[in-house]
Amino acid sequence: MATSLAAQLAQIRAHSTNALDLKAQKKAHSKSLLFDERHAVTQDFDTLFQICVEGFQELCRLDPRFLEFAGNLFSQQSKQEDRTQMTEGENKSLDGVLEDCMGLLGGRLSLKPAQKAMEWLIRRFSVHSYNTTCFILTFLPYHQLPIFLIMLSILPEQRPAAFKFLHPYIQSSANPPRHTVVHTAAHSQAFLQAFNSNTLGVCRRGQQYPTLLSFWSSINSEAVALMLDRSRLGRAELQKQSHEDVVLRIMPVLIEGLAMRHAPDLQVGCYMILTILSAKTQLSEDVLTGMMDRVVFRWENVAHAGLICLVALAQKRQAVKLPNKTFKAIVSLEHLPEDLALLKKHYRVEKLTLGMILGLLKRLSKAGSAERLRSIRFLLEANLMPSNLVAVALNSMLRLAKGIDPLPHPKDGFDVHSALVDLVLYIADTATVGPTFRLALEEADAEIKQYGNDLLGNRGALELVPVNEDEDEEMEDADDTLQATRYEELTSQIPTRTAFEVSLLSHTDSYIFKSLSDAFLSACQSSKNLHSFSELPVLRKSLAMTEPLYVSFFVRIWCGNYPVSARVAAITTLSNYFKGERLDADVQVLLPYVIYALGDASSMMRQVATELLVILADAYGAVANDANGGPVTLPILGKGQIYGRENDDQDKGWLTQEVTFKLIRDWLIPHIE
């Protein structure tokens, strides 16, 4: 009984804060970050406050966020504060303020002013004794610096169990090496929880700093890798359970960290840890899918780092289809093919690439599909996937092209079917993907193989399957009748003249262009209808050398989101016109649009644009030859009209007729295909 009572009295004495214990007070007052014990014990709080508040004021000039502590922790009244006389509630309230201040001081602990401010928190508020966990973790990123040794020397004898690993270094006055911190994080759940909780708390308050987040990311990444490696020992069931324990322990931290948009370095650290998790353990499909959505949740400032993480997660998933949120976030990135090409040097990007292509194909029925088709083309041309996955993508393209209706989209008028067929034919012609396309076609099912052969047969790539000629003629006659009826219906809705329009490239909306374009798309299917269309009174073909209405319509078609067949027909119509007419106007207004067509993805478009350019060169040459020694100055077609009469600046920057001819003859013609 006496022994038990003595033990209890000893425990009470060890934790006592008796104000009458002068020896204990003196010893506590000598604990200092800046001064040795003999000097520190002689200092009164007035002298100490003067020294420390100078450092605090310097900090306020460096960072105004410190000003919030001027009225409490660094006020004149703080000199009379005594934590031993405070109630539990008062101490708890003070703890929150002190931890906020230490979180802010952590980013500047290598500076003398911050050390002076920390000195006041130690000497007056005993943060090393009352707030030991936060105090140690504030200094931990600097564990290899001399100031960390001083911090160790003033720690109380009774320390939280999470920091038991520091005891040998306190005894020997040595800095703990990095591998000790990593080992502790991997083996001590209490330490890892305190470390993560403190770091997230600092970030919640917006007090994060590069040293802390770099230290946190690297320690956690190595600790997680070590935990997962250690859990591989034992039977398969035990390994699986150990892996799940690690995931459950770290996942809540990652979920919160990934959502902190204002702390991008923390997000990048979470990406690193998540990449290691996906590489070293078998995460379920649901977990992988959920984490992919978490990665893109608020990744605006760190999208490139997030893309690396997504590549790793996508590679581990069984499903190729990307989650909707993930797909929408990735597709909004600029330069995606280029970024993936860079990542391919170090990571496997094929599954994410295929997922993006399939997602883009799935959404081709929506408005804005022209941009989606461009993205598909760039992803295929970037050579990011092995041939078997390229074949999957191409097979999906053919299947979609076969099943989609050849109709313009009601919102933007874009013909997805024709554009997708154009892309298929373009891909078939490329040196990188073309051979894979043909192999994929050979291995496809009979229906898709037939459809692909039909498409390529029109380009002379493969022989068509023989068709009964009598049946073919009957079908053609029926098609011609339907096309003629449709064309007549559309042209009947077009007025015979315009009220005021002289150009369909005007900056104002046209009230006739929609009906004209619909009729032209129908006319493209028949040379007879095409000729009839070009003679429509509303286009005023007879005035084509004096006003830009006629040529502007065809320019707008070949530069718009229309099928290749329609765009080719537009250029060909103008070529036929200039072949049969003497050049009575300087048509330099066409040059930017012809150059645009020369860069088109379709080889057919580039070919007819080249033919038009040659015709224009011959026409300008004929005018020069007919001059008989004297200059012939042609009026500039569209000057003051091409973009609308209200445009005051459009008359500026026109070329002379001679320069236009030289531009075509000496610069463009020698460089075309």
XYZ file of C-alpha atoms in Angstrom:
673
model
C 0.000 0.000 0.000
C 2.824 2.434 0.927
C 4.670 1.586 -2.279
C 1.569 2.293 -4.365
C 0.996 5.631 -2.604
C 4.610 6.655 -3.161
C 4.346 5.876 -6.866
C 1.186 7.980 -7.178
C 2.804 10.911 -5.328
C 5.845 10.688 -7.619
C 3.635 10.774 -10.696
C 1.731 13.817 -9.388
C 5.008 15.551 -8.582
C 6.342 14.881 -12.082
C 3.334 16.560 -13.713
C 2.885 19.302 -11.128
C 2.863 22.970 -12.138
C 2.966 24.298 -8.563
C 3.630 28.019 -8.683
C 5.533 27.827 -5.360
C 8.126 25.363 -6.806
C 10.707 28.063 -7.514
C 13.393 25.608 -8.571
C 11.141 24.087 -11.234
C 10.081 27.534 -12.437
C 13.682 28.614 -12.741
C 14.578 25.509 -14.738
C 11.590 25.958 -17.057
C 12.477 29.622 -17.614
C 15.997 28.647 -18.713
C 14.732 26.605 -21.691
C 15.636 28.827 -24.629
C 16.086 28.603 -28.392
C 18.450 31.597 -28.553
C 20.317 31.816 -25.231
C 22.280 29.395 -23.091
C 20.764 28.356 -19.773
C 22.915 30.627 -17.557
C 21.980 33.697 -19.581
C 18.347 32.737 -20.105
C 17.652 32.172 -16.414
C 18.643 35.777 -15.595
C 16.290 37.382 -18.130
C 13.025 38.959 -17.030
C 9.989 39.005 -19.312
C 10.248 42.743 -20.045
C 13.760 42.359 -21.454
C 12.861 39.169 -23.279
C 9.697 40.687 -24.756
C 11.661 43.630 -26.163
C 14.056 41.267 -27.943
C 11.346 38.956 -29.268
C 8.870 41.615 -30.357
C 11.536 43.198 -32.580
C 11.781 39.923 -34.495
C 7.984 39.693 -34.648
C 7.722 43.219 -36.090
C 10.232 42.313 -38.806
C 8.080 39.289 -39.638
C 5.010 41.513 -39.920
C 6.817 43.609 -42.501
C 7.725 40.438 -44.435
C 4.281 38.850 -44.144
C 1.193 40.851 -43.055
C -0.501 37.638 -41.935
C 1.500 37.832 -38.696
C -0.348 41.015 -37.719
C -3.274 38.994 -36.392
C -1.064 37.910 -33.466
C 0.003 41.452 -32.526
C -3.038 41.932 -30.304
C -2.696 38.704 -28.322
C 0.508 36.643 -28.365
C 2.794 39.661 -28.863
C 0.849 42.310 -26.948
C 2.034 44.018 -23.751
C -0.573 42.032 -21.857
C 1.057 38.758 -22.956
C 3.923 39.439 -20.522
C 1.507 38.731 -17.642
C 0.065 35.536 -19.148
C 0.766 32.415 -17.075
C -0.483 29.116 -18.416
C -0.196 27.468 -15.004
C -2.919 29.781 -13.745
C -5.285 29.268 -16.701
C -8.280 26.970 -16.770
C -8.421 23.983 -19.097
C -10.804 25.840 -21.429
C -8.543 28.898 -21.567
C -5.517 26.749 -22.323
C -7.385 24.912 -25.071
C -8.406 28.201 -26.673
C -4.839 29.461 -26.439
C -3.544 26.226 -28.014
C -5.434 27.000 -31.228
C -3.902 30.478 -31.492
C -0.406 29.197 -30.722
C -0.616 26.411 -33.296
C -1.812 28.915 -35.912
C 1.197 31.083 -35.143
C 3.643 28.157 -35.244
C 2.189 27.046 -38.570
C 2.996 30.471 -39.974
C 6.436 30.582 -38.339
C 7.368 27.201 -39.825
C 7.997 28.652 -43.273
C 10.564 31.152 -41.905
C 12.307 29.234 -39.122
C 15.672 29.588 -40.822
C 15.393 33.385 -40.389
C 16.483 35.110 -37.161
C 13.257 37.149 -36.787
C 11.198 33.928 -36.832
C 13.503 32.365 -34.241
C 13.026 35.396 -31.993
C 9.244 35.141 -32.326
C 9.407 31.402 -31.556
C 11.559 32.240 -28.521
C 8.671 34.223 -27.051
C 6.249 31.346 -27.598
C 8.662 29.022 -25.798
C 9.585 31.303 -22.877
C 6.187 32.856 -22.186
C 3.694 30.227 -23.412
C 5.779 27.046 -22.966
C 4.765 25.658 -26.384
C 7.531 23.045 -26.101
C 5.714 21.581 -23.076
C 2.025 22.319 -23.726
C 2.030 21.955 -27.523
C 4.842 19.446 -27.941
C 3.466 17.640 -31.005
C 2.895 20.799 -33.053
C 6.201 22.243 -31.798
C 8.272 19.245 -32.916
C 6.478 18.928 -36.263
C 7.061 22.623 -36.968
C 10.816 22.025 -36.671
C 10.874 18.550 -38.296
C 11.374 19.728 -41.927
C 14.638 21.290 -40.653
C 15.820 18.094 -38.930
C 19.280 18.322 -40.489
C 19.963 21.925 -39.405
C 21.660 23.042 -36.129
C 18.463 24.704 -34.897
C 16.820 21.270 -34.710
C 19.452 20.156 -32.160
C 18.640 23.166 -29.996
C 14.950 22.322 -30.251
C 15.675 18.757 -29.111
C 17.598 20.033 -26.092
C 14.639 21.975 -24.683
C 11.985 19.265 -25.079
C 10.360 18.066 -21.856
C 11.219 14.664 -20.476
C 7.634 13.522 -20.951
C 7.073 13.492 -24.720
C 4.272 12.024 -26.867
C 4.862 8.364 -27.747
C 4.834 9.236 -31.461
C 8.252 10.899 -31.031
C 9.954 8.084 -29.156
C 12.329 7.750 -32.127
C 13.966 11.072 -31.166
C 15.214 9.816 -27.790
C 18.610 8.468 -28.997
C 19.307 11.737 -30.798
C 18.395 13.803 -27.742
C 20.818 11.700 -25.668
C 23.640 11.983 -28.198
C 22.907 15.568 -29.365
C 22.817 14.445 -32.997
C 20.565 15.304 -35.905
C 18.272 12.409 -36.899
C 19.004 11.233 -40.463
C 16.323 11.198 -43.107
C 15.995 7.418 -43.239
C 15.067 7.417 -39.544
C 12.123 9.722 -40.209
C 11.023 7.554 -43.157
C 11.353 4.368 -41.106
C 9.311 5.878 -38.280
C 6.580 7.037 -40.677
C 6.387 3.519 -42.118
C 6.286 1.729 -38.744
C 4.566 4.143 -36.350
C 0.926 4.785 -37.081
C 0.808 7.402 -34.318
C 3.641 9.424 -35.835
C 2.280 9.189 -39.397
C -1.173 10.281 -38.248
C 0.243 13.264 -36.310
C 2.521 14.211 -39.225
C -0.300 14.105 -41.798
C -2.805 15.824 -39.521
C -0.427 18.695 -38.809
C 0.458 19.170 -42.493
C -3.173 19.154 -43.597
C -4.020 21.602 -40.826
C -1.321 24.011 -41.989
C -2.669 23.747 -45.552
C -6.282 24.262 -44.455
C -5.253 27.538 -42.874
C -3.406 28.560 -46.049
C -0.034 28.564 -44.241
C 1.725 25.947 -46.406
C 5.264 26.565 -47.571
C 7.521 24.724 -50.062
C 9.903 23.249 -47.474
C 7.075 21.593 -45.552
C 5.230 20.218 -48.593
C 8.380 18.940 -50.268
C 9.396 17.224 -47.006
C 5.901 15.810 -46.439
C 5.605 14.481 -49.996
C 8.965 12.756 -50.026
C 8.627 11.211 -46.533
C 5.105 9.925 -47.232
C 6.041 8.577 -50.672
C 8.986 6.607 -49.316
C 7.062 5.469 -46.230
C 4.117 4.193 -48.297
C 6.490 2.334 -50.629
C 8.227 0.811 -47.594
C 4.908 -0.230 -46.022
C 3.754 -1.878 -49.226
C 7.062 -3.687 -49.711
C 6.935 -4.952 -46.130
C 3.353 -6.166 -46.535
C 4.364 -8.488 -49.376
C 5.731 -10.968 -46.859
C 3.565 -13.887 -45.764
C 0.613 -15.677 -47.302
C -1.468 -14.146 -50.084
C -4.383 -13.477 -47.732
C -2.144 -11.639 -45.282
C -0.548 -9.632 -48.077
C -3.956 -8.536 -49.354
C -5.085 -7.553 -45.853
C -1.861 -5.609 -45.248
C -2.235 -3.751 -48.539
C -5.814 -2.847 -47.693
C -4.716 -1.541 -44.279
C -2.142 0.726 -45.927
C -4.691 2.001 -48.440
C -7.304 2.670 -45.752
C -4.708 4.511 -43.653
C -3.481 6.851 -46.380
C -6.541 7.279 -48.598
C -8.425 9.825 -46.406
C -5.324 12.010 -46.387
C -5.069 11.851 -50.185
C -8.756 12.632 -50.696
C -8.508 15.782 -48.581
C -5.162 16.806 -50.059
C -6.322 16.432 -53.666
C -9.212 18.825 -53.037
C -6.938 21.682 -51.829
C -6.670 23.814 -54.971
C -4.882 26.575 -53.050
C -2.042 24.166 -52.159
C -0.794 22.852 -55.534
C 2.417 21.401 -54.062
C 0.295 19.304 -51.700
C -1.763 18.070 -54.663
C 1.417 17.092 -56.508
C 2.592 15.216 -53.416
C -0.724 13.336 -53.323
C -0.262 12.447 -57.003
C 3.161 10.963 -56.181
C 1.771 8.841 -53.343
C -1.213 7.724 -55.414
C 1.078 6.708 -58.296
C 3.142 4.589 -55.894
C -0.024 3.017 -54.482
C -1.277 2.075 -57.939
C 2.100 0.629 -58.931
C 2.706 -1.472 -55.811
C -0.756 -2.773 -54.925
C -3.870 -4.103 -56.603
C -6.515 -1.424 -56.136
C -10.088 -2.338 -57.002
C -11.777 -0.928 -60.110
C -14.052 1.222 -57.958
C -11.126 2.688 -56.036
C -9.162 3.392 -59.236
C -12.183 5.015 -60.875
C -12.933 7.113 -57.810
C -9.329 8.262 -57.479
C -9.166 9.269 -61.159
C -12.144 11.551 -60.584
C -10.483 12.884 -57.422
C -7.268 13.642 -59.309
C -9.047 15.952 -61.770
C -11.432 17.469 -59.195
C -9.427 20.673 -58.659
C -6.323 20.208 -60.750
C -6.355 23.482 -62.709
C -2.910 24.557 -61.423
C -1.233 21.129 -61.537
C -2.806 19.416 -64.544
C 0.493 18.198 -66.005
C 1.476 16.427 -62.776
C -2.058 15.105 -62.490
C -1.865 13.686 -66.008
C 1.110 11.537 -64.974
C -0.955 10.137 -62.114
C -3.915 9.488 -64.431
C -1.666 7.615 -66.852
C -0.576 5.299 -64.024
C -4.132 4.772 -62.744
C -5.571 4.147 -66.228
C -2.894 1.572 -66.936
C -3.928 -0.432 -63.851
C -7.669 -0.422 -64.621
C -9.279 -3.328 -66.420
C -11.801 -1.077 -68.162
C -10.588 1.153 -70.988
C -13.536 3.561 -70.848
C -12.662 6.643 -68.791
C -14.972 8.030 -66.089
C -17.043 10.976 -67.357
C -15.526 13.575 -65.021
C -12.025 12.397 -65.831
C -12.668 12.453 -69.581
C -14.118 15.976 -69.515
C -11.150 17.273 -67.537
C -8.552 15.673 -69.834
C -10.235 16.711 -73.084
C -10.153 20.345 -71.958
C -6.347 20.294 -71.709
C -4.404 22.159 -74.366
C -1.640 20.274 -76.184
C -2.816 16.867 -74.893
C -1.168 14.794 -77.681
C 2.128 16.625 -77.155
C 1.978 16.105 -73.378
C 1.238 12.407 -73.795
C 4.074 12.080 -76.301
C 6.469 13.499 -73.695
C 5.112 11.196 -70.991
C 5.462 8.197 -73.291
C 9.241 8.400 -72.895
C 8.893 7.373 -69.234
C 5.385 5.952 -68.774
C 2.927 3.690 -70.549
C 0.235 5.990 -71.923
C -1.579 3.640 -74.294
C -4.624 2.838 -72.148
C -5.343 6.457 -71.347
C -4.923 7.357 -75.031
C -7.319 4.644 -76.163
C -9.799 5.677 -73.477
C -9.664 9.259 -74.764
C -10.220 8.204 -78.392
C -13.178 5.979 -77.501
C -14.638 8.748 -75.347
C -14.304 11.259 -78.181
C -15.975 8.852 -80.610
C -18.844 8.289 -78.202
C -19.508 12.030 -78.008
C -19.429 12.736 -81.753
C -23.209 13.000 -81.822
C -23.020 16.233 -79.805
C -22.410 19.736 -81.140
C -18.777 20.825 -81.516
C -17.634 17.503 -82.964
C -15.200 19.062 -85.423
C -12.792 19.716 -82.544
C -13.276 16.170 -81.239
C -12.353 14.722 -84.637
C -9.221 16.865 -84.724
C -8.275 15.517 -81.288
C -8.789 11.919 -82.482
C -6.593 12.582 -85.490
C -3.801 14.110 -83.373
C -3.902 11.264 -80.840
C -3.652 8.655 -83.607
C -0.865 10.496 -85.411
C 1.166 10.929 -82.202
C 2.016 7.184 -82.242
C 1.106 6.686 -78.570
C -0.309 3.148 -78.756
C 0.866 -0.278 -79.936
C -0.713 -1.637 -83.104
C -3.267 -3.838 -81.320
C -4.803 -0.852 -79.499
C -4.648 1.304 -82.635
C -6.640 -1.456 -84.341
C -9.274 -1.262 -81.582
C -9.604 2.494 -82.098
C -9.846 2.186 -85.886
C -12.386 -0.602 -85.659
C -14.523 1.592 -83.394
C -14.249 4.449 -85.902
C -15.437 2.267 -88.763
C -18.302 0.839 -86.704
C -19.446 4.333 -85.742
C -19.127 5.663 -89.311
C -21.258 2.814 -90.575
C -24.010 3.382 -88.039
C -24.251 7.170 -87.998
C -26.693 9.031 -90.263
C -25.166 11.367 -92.922
C -27.082 14.436 -91.729
C -25.883 17.858 -90.544
C -26.089 18.438 -86.788
C -29.153 20.597 -85.983
C -27.135 23.024 -83.845
C -23.936 23.685 -85.803
C -24.699 22.088 -89.193
C -21.664 19.807 -88.926
C -21.929 16.534 -90.866
C -20.303 14.051 -88.489
C -20.651 11.074 -90.827
C -18.838 12.710 -93.733
C -16.144 14.177 -91.493
C -15.559 10.806 -89.822
C -15.291 9.094 -93.201
C -12.817 11.781 -94.279
C -10.758 11.078 -91.157
C -10.792 7.330 -91.845
C -9.571 7.908 -95.399
C -6.937 10.368 -94.200
C -5.657 7.893 -91.578
C -5.530 5.152 -94.215
C -3.168 7.334 -96.267
C -0.697 8.097 -93.447
C 2.629 6.310 -93.306
C 2.437 5.733 -89.539
C -1.124 4.459 -89.033
C -2.095 3.411 -92.574
C -0.485 -0.071 -92.478
C -2.087 -0.770 -89.085
C -5.419 0.328 -90.487
C -5.246 -2.262 -93.253
C -4.249 -5.001 -90.821
C -7.130 -4.049 -88.539
C -9.491 -4.193 -91.476
C -8.341 -7.692 -92.369
C -8.998 -8.891 -88.798
C -12.377 -7.136 -88.410
C -15.691 -8.940 -88.632
C -17.224 -9.413 -92.101
C -19.630 -6.460 -91.848
C -17.000 -3.910 -90.850
C -14.483 -5.373 -93.287
C -16.978 -4.938 -96.151
C -17.731 -1.372 -95.106
C -14.044 -0.478 -94.823
C -13.279 -2.004 -98.186
C -16.101 0.009 -99.738
C -14.682 3.231 -98.309
C -11.153 2.510 -99.379
C -12.333 1.199 -102.728
C -13.532 4.667 -103.625
C -9.942 5.821 -103.214
C -8.440 2.930 -105.183
C -6.904 1.489 -102.041
C -8.564 -1.904 -102.300
C -10.737 -3.635 -104.868
C -14.473 -3.432 -104.375
C -16.498 -6.570 -103.902
C -18.256 -7.314 -107.258
C -21.841 -6.056 -107.512
C -24.616 -7.088 -109.916
C -24.579 -4.379 -112.633
C -28.342 -4.447 -113.364
C -29.194 -4.030 -109.670
C -26.593 -1.300 -109.382
C -28.102 0.670 -112.291
C -31.598 0.406 -110.838
C -30.373 1.697 -107.481
C -28.528 4.577 -109.154
C -31.666 5.613 -111.086
C -33.709 5.585 -107.874
C -31.046 7.596 -106.054
C -30.882 10.168 -108.883
C -34.643 10.675 -108.734
C -34.583 11.198 -104.954
C -31.616 13.574 -105.173
C -33.270 15.650 -107.906
C -36.483 15.939 -105.888
C -34.604 16.964 -102.770
C -32.509 19.520 -104.676
C -35.598 21.064 -106.264
C -37.280 21.377 -102.866
C -34.275 23.177 -101.420
C -33.739 25.559 -104.350
C -37.409 26.496 -104.345
C -36.872 28.038 -100.895
C -34.050 30.321 -102.099
C -35.004 33.886 -103.118
C -34.057 35.024 -106.614
C -32.197 38.097 -105.372
C -30.696 39.596 -102.215
C -31.894 42.816 -100.672
C -28.503 44.176 -99.671
C -25.844 41.420 -99.464
C -22.787 41.699 -101.704
C -20.556 39.289 -99.731
C -21.187 36.165 -97.727
C -17.968 36.734 -95.777
C -19.446 39.842 -94.200
C -19.196 40.274 -90.442
C -22.983 40.529 -90.291
C -25.304 37.520 -90.385
C -26.551 36.381 -93.788
C -30.223 35.564 -94.243
C -29.653 33.485 -97.397
C -26.473 31.539 -96.658
C -28.189 28.714 -94.750
C -30.652 27.946 -97.539
C -27.896 28.274 -100.150
C -25.548 25.924 -98.294
C -28.281 23.305 -97.803
C -29.025 23.372 -101.520
C -25.335 23.212 -102.409
C -24.771 20.146 -100.203
C -27.606 18.436 -102.045
C -26.309 19.603 -105.445
C -22.842 18.132 -104.797
C -24.202 14.642 -105.383
C -24.933 15.402 -109.062
C -22.817 17.290 -111.616
C -26.023 18.414 -113.339
C -27.406 19.882 -110.120
C -24.051 21.451 -109.335
C -24.016 23.296 -112.643
C -27.621 24.361 -112.085
C -26.745 25.669 -108.633
C -23.870 27.829 -109.889
C -26.320 29.519 -112.291
C -28.841 30.477 -109.598
C -29.894 34.138 -110.090
C -29.322 34.982 -106.431
C -25.571 34.300 -106.781
C -25.241 36.813 -109.655
C -22.567 34.849 -111.483
C -22.533 37.380 -114.312
C -21.276 40.004 -111.839
C -18.635 37.767 -110.249
C -15.793 40.028 -111.505
C -17.342 43.180 -110.060
C -18.776 42.065 -106.707
C -17.634 39.270 -104.346
C -20.995 37.597 -103.679
C -20.437 34.658 -106.043
C -16.858 33.795 -105.012
C -17.499 34.480 -101.309
C -20.130 31.749 -101.141
C -17.749 29.056 -102.376
C -14.913 30.371 -100.196
C -17.138 30.093 -97.135
C -18.038 26.529 -98.046
C -14.495 25.246 -98.512
C -13.295 26.922 -95.322
C -16.238 25.685 -93.256
C -17.165 22.484 -91.400
C -18.523 20.634 -94.405
C -17.798 17.233 -95.964
C -14.697 16.979 -98.115
C -16.847 16.273 -101.162
C -18.681 19.590 -100.690
C -15.504 21.550 -100.068
C -13.834 20.001 -103.107
C -16.894 20.856 -105.219
C -16.747 24.484 -104.044
C -13.145 24.944 -105.176
C -13.760 23.041 -108.400
C -16.733 25.278 -109.237
C -14.580 28.400 -108.915
C -11.783 26.759 -110.926
C -14.230 26.041 -113.753
C -15.464 29.626 -113.609
C -11.977 31.152 -113.923
C -11.097 28.717 -116.706
C -13.954 30.005 -118.835
C -13.684 33.735 -118.056
C -11.144 36.421 -118.819
C -9.688 37.906 -115.647
C -11.299 41.356 -115.390
C -10.550 41.865 -111.678
C -7.625 41.425 -109.312
C -8.777 38.445 -107.219
C -6.048 38.629 -104.571
C -8.855 38.348 -101.991
C -8.897 34.600 -102.731
C -5.241 33.980 -101.845
C -5.554 33.572 -98.035
C -8.360 31.073 -98.529
C -6.525 29.132 -101.235
C -3.468 28.929 -98.958
C -5.751 27.663 -96.189
C -7.016 24.930 -98.509
C -3.431 23.977 -99.422
C -2.926 23.016 -95.775
C -6.078 20.907 -95.533
C -5.845 17.393 -94.086
C -7.503 15.966 -97.202
C -5.192 15.258 -100.108
C -8.151 15.799 -102.476
C -8.631 19.311 -101.081
C -4.951 20.101 -101.505
C -5.071 18.827 -105.085
C -8.020 20.977 -106.213
C -6.588 24.009 -104.379
C -3.374 23.520 -106.339
C -5.349 23.368 -109.590
C -7.134 26.639 -108.739
C -3.815 28.326 -107.965
C -2.367 27.238 -111.314
C -5.464 28.553 -113.121
C -5.110 31.925 -111.366
C -1.407 32.080 -112.257
C -2.258 31.481 -115.937
C -5.018 34.119 -115.792
C -2.708 36.764 -114.321
C -0.042 35.802 -116.859
C -2.522 36.248 -119.726
C -3.373 39.758 -118.469
C 0.317 40.650 -118.325
C 0.945 39.318 -121.856
C -1.985 41.304 -123.255
C -0.640 44.563 -121.886
C 1.440 45.229 -125.049
C 4.082 47.047 -123.070
C 1.660 49.204 -121.108
C 0.463 48.362 -117.579
C -3.074 47.054 -117.184
C -4.497 47.826 -113.753
C -7.413 45.617 -112.775
C -9.922 46.686 -110.118
C -9.521 44.751 -106.858
C -12.455 42.383 -106.367
C -14.136 42.908 -103.002
C -12.326 46.086 -102.052
C -14.627 47.909 -99.648
C -17.126 45.030 -99.808
C -15.678 41.624 -98.937
C -16.209 41.854 -95.146
C -19.160 44.234 -95.259
C -19.548 47.863 -96.241
C -19.466 49.040 -92.656
C -15.858 47.914 -92.114
C -13.730 51.087 -92.310
C -10.366 49.321 -92.145
C -10.771 46.766 -94.909
C -9.290 48.964 -97.665
C -5.897 48.917 -95.973
C -3.140 46.465 -96.842
C -4.106 45.478 -100.401
C -1.302 44.308 -102.709
C -0.538 45.750 -106.097
C -1.536 43.624 -109.047
C 2.113 43.022 -109.953
C 2.973 41.842 -106.441
C -0.059 39.518 -106.434
C 1.099 37.900 -109.673
C 4.668 37.503 -108.373
C 3.384 36.044 -105.107
C 1.472 33.354 -106.991
C 4.057 32.687 -109.689
C 7.339 32.979 -107.751
C 6.422 31.915 -104.234
C 3.289 29.790 -104.103
C 3.516 27.781 -107.342
C 7.111 26.509 -106.749
C 6.203 25.239 -103.259
C 2.919 23.442 -103.839
C 2.570 19.656 -103.954
